[in-house]
Each structure stands twice: as C-alpha cells, then as structure tokens.
PDB file of C-alpha atoms in Angstrom:
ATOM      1  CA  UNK A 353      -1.261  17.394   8.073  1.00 82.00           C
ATOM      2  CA  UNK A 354       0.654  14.652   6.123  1.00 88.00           C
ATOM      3  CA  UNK A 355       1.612  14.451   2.898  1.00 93.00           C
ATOM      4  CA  UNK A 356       2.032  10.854   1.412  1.00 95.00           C
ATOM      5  CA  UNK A 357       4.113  10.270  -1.906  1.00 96.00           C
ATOM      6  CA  UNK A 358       4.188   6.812  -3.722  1.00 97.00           C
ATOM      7  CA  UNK A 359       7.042   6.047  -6.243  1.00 97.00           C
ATOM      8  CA  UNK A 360       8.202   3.007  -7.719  1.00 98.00           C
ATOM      9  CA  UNK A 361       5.349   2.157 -10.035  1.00 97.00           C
ATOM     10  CA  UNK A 362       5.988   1.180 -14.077  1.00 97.00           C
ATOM     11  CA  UNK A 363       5.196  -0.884 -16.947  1.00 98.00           C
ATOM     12  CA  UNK A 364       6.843  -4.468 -16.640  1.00 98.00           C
ATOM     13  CA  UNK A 365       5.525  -8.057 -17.637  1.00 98.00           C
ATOM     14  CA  UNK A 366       4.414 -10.837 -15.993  1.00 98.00           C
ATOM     15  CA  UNK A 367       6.172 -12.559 -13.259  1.00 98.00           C
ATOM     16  CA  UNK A 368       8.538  -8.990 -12.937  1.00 98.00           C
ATOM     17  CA  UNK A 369       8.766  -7.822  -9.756  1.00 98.00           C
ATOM     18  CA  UNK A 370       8.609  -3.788  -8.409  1.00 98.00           C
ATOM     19  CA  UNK A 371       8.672  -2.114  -5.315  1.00 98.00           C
ATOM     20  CA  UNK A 372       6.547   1.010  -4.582  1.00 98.00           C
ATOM     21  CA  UNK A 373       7.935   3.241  -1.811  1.00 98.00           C
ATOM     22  CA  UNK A 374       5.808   5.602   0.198  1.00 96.00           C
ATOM     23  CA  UNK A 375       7.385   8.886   1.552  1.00 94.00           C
ATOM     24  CA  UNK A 376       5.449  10.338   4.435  1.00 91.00           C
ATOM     25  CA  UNK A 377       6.222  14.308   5.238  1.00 87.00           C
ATOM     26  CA  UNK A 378       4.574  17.226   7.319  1.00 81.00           C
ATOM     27  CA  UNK A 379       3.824  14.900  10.291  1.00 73.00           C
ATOM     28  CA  UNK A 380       5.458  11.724  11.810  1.00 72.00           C
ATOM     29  CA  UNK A 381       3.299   8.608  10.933  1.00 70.00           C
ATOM     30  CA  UNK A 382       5.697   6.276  12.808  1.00 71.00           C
ATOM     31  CA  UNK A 383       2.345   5.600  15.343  1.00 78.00           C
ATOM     32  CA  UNK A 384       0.139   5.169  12.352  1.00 87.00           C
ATOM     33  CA  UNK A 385      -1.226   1.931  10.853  1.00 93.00           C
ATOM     34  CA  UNK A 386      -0.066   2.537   6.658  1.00 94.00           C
ATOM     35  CA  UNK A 387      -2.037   0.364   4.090  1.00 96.00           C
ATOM     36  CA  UNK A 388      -1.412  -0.178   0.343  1.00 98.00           C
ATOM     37  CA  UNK A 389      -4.535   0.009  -1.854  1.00 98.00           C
ATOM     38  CA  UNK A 390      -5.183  -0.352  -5.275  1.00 98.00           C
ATOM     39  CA  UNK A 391      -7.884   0.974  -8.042  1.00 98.00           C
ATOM     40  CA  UNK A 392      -7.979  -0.678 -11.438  1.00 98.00           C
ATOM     41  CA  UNK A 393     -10.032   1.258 -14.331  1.00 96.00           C
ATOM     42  CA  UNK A 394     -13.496   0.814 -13.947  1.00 96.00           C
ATOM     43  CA  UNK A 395     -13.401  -0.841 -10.572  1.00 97.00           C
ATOM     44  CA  UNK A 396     -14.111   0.331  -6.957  1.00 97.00           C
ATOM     45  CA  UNK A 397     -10.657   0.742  -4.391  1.00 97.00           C
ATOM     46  CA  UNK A 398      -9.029  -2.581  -3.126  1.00 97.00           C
ATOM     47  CA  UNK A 399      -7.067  -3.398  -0.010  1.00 98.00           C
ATOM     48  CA  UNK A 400      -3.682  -4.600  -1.039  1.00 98.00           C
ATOM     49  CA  UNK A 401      -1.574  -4.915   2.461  1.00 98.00           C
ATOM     50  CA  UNK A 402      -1.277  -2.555   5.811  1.00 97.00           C
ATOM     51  CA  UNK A 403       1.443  -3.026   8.458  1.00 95.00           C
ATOM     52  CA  UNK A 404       0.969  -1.855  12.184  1.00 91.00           C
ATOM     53  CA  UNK A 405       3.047   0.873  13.740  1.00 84.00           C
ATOM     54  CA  UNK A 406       5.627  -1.153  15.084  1.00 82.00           C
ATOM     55  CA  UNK A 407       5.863  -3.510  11.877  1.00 76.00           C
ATOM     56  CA  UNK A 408       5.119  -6.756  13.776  1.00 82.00           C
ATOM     57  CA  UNK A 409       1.654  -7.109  12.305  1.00 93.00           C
ATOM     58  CA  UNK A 410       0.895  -7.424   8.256  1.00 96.00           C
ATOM     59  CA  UNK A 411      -2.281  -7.974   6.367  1.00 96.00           C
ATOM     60  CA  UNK A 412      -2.627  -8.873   3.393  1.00 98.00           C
ATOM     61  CA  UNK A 413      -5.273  -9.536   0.551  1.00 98.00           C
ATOM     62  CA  UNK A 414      -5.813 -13.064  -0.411  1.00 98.00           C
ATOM     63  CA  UNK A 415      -4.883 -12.549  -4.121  1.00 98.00           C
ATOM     64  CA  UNK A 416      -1.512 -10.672  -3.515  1.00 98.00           C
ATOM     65  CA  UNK A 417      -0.616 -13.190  -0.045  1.00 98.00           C
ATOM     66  CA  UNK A 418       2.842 -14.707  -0.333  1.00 98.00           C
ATOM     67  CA  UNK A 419       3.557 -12.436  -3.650  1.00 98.00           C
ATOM     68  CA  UNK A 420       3.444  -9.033  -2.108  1.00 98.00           C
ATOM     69  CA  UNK A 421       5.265  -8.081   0.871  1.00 98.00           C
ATOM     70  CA  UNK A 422       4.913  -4.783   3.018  1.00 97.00           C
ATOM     71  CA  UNK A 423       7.272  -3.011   5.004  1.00 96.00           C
ATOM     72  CA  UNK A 424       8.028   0.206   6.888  1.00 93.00           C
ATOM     73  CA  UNK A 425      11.132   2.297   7.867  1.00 92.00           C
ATOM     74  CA  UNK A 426       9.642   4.262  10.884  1.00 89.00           C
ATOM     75  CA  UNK A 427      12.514   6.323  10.951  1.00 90.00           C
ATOM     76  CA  UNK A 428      12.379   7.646   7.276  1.00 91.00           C
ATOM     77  CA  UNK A 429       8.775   7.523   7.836  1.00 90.00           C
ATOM     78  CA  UNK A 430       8.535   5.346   4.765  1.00 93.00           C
ATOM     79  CA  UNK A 431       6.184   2.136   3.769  1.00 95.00           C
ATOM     80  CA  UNK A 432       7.384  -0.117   0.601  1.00 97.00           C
ATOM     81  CA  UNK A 433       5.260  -2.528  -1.296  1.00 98.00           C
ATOM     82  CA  UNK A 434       7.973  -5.320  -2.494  1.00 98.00           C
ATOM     83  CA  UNK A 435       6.018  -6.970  -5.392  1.00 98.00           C
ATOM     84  CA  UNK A 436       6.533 -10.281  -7.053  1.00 98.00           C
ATOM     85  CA  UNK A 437       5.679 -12.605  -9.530  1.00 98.00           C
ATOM     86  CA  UNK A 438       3.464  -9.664 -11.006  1.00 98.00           C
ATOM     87  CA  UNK A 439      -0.092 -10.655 -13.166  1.00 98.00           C
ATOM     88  CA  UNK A 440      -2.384  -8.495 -15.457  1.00 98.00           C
ATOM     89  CA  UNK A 441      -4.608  -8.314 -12.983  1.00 97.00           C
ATOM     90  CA  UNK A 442      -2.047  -6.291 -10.779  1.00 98.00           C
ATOM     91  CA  UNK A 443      -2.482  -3.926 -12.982  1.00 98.00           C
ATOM     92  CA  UNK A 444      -3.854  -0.753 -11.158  1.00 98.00           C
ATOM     93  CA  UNK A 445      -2.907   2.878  -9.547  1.00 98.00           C
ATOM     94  CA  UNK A 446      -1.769   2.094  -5.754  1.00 98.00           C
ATOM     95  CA  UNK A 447      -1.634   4.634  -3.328  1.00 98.00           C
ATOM     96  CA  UNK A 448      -0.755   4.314  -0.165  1.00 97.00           C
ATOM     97  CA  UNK A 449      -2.236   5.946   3.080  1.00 96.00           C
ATOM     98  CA  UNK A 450      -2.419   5.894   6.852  1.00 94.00           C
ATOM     99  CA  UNK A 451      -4.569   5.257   9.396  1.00 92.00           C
ATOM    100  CA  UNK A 452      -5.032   6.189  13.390  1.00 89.00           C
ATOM    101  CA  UNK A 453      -6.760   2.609  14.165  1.00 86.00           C
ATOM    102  CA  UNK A 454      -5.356  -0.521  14.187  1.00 85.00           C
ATOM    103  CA  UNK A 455      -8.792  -2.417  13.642  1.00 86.00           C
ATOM    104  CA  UNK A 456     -10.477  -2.407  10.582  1.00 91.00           C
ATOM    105  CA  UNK A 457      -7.746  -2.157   8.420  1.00 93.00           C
ATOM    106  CA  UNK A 458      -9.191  -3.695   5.059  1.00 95.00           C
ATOM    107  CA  UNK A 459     -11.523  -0.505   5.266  1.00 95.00           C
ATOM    108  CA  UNK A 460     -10.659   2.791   2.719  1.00 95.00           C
ATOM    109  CA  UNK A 461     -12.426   5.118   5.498  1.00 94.00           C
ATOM    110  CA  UNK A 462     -10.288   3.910   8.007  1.00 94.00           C
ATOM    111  CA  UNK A 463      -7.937   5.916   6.518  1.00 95.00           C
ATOM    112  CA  UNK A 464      -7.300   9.265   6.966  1.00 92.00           C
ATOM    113  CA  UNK A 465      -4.386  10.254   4.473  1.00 94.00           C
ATOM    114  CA  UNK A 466      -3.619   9.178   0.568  1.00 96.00           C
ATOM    115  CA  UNK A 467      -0.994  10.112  -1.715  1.00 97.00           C
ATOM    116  CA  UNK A 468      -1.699  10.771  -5.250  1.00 97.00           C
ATOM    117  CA  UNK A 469      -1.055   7.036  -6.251  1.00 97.00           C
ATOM    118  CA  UNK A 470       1.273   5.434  -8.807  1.00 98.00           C
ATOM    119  CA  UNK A 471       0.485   3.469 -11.546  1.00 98.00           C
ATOM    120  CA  UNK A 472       1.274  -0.415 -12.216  1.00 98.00           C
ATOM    121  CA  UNK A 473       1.327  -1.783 -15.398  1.00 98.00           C
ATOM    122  CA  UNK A 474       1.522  -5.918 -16.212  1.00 98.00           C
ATOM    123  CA  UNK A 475       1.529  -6.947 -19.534  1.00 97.00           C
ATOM    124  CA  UNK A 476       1.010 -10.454 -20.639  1.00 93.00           C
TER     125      UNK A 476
END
C-alpha cells in the first residue's frame, strides 16, 4: 500500500508562486507514473501535470503549460509541483497520486493512489 502526502499549499496572490511537495511512504513509487490533479469547489477533478518514472517525460494541462512545472526525486520518493505566476482560477485542493500505466495519464482512474490533497488559494 502507499501512502501519498501533499504539502506546500497556502493562500498567496496573483502572480505568487508555491511549490507543493508530495511524500510517497509504505511502498517505493520510483516505477510509478505520479500526476498532480486539482478540484475547485463545485467542479469535477482536473489533470494538472504527471511525470514518467524516470522523469524524462512531463504532461501538462494547457492552462497551467509553461507556468507549472513537475518534478520527481525518485530517491526520496517525492513529486513537487513548482507553481508560477499563480491566477484565481488556480485556486483549488491538489492532490497528488500515482499510477502503474504510462498511457492515459490525463485520466483520474488511471490512478491508483491519492493523498488527502492541499489546498491553493489565489486572491486577486
């Protein structure tokens, strides 16, 4: 089983930048695919970003490309989210989570772990 923790999150304005950290215990998830998602109040899960195992490969959604950047530490089994030039409409609980497949990797039941989530906040 794996346990997945997310950290980082807070209350900032716009254009601040954050980084969300994702610590992964119980099992190794250094062969995993790990994605970044987000759910704002009243609205359905989003894909944010997802790196392959090795790192070499990143996704990302259209409205957080070349502001968001993801990035893993296999050996502290650890993903980040490095966020930029924040908006309102960042504004959401992200958890983080990992996945067996490398295809597919926009897709919430792709995954097979999530961690509680922590909230973002951008004010205007």
């Amino acid at each position: 089983q794996v346990q997945l923790v997310e950290s980082g999150g807070g209350s900032v304005q716009t254009g601040a930048s954050l980084r969300l950290s994702c610590a992964a215990s119980g099992r190794t998830v250094s062969r995993t695919t790990m994605g970044w998602f987000r759910q704002a109040l009243g609205k359905e899960r989003e894909f944010v970003a997802a790196i392959a195992w090795s790192g070499g490969t990143t996704y990302y959604a259209d409205s957080v490309k070349g502001r968001f950047t993801i990035s893993r530490d296999n050996a502290k089994n650890t993903v980040y989210l490095q966020m930029n030039s924040l908006k309102p409409e960042d504004t959401a609980v992200y958890y983080c989570a990992t996945s067996t497949t490398t295809y597919s990797v926009r897709d919430p039941p792709r995954y097979d772990h999530w961690g509680q989530g922590t909230q973002v906040t951008v004010s205007s």
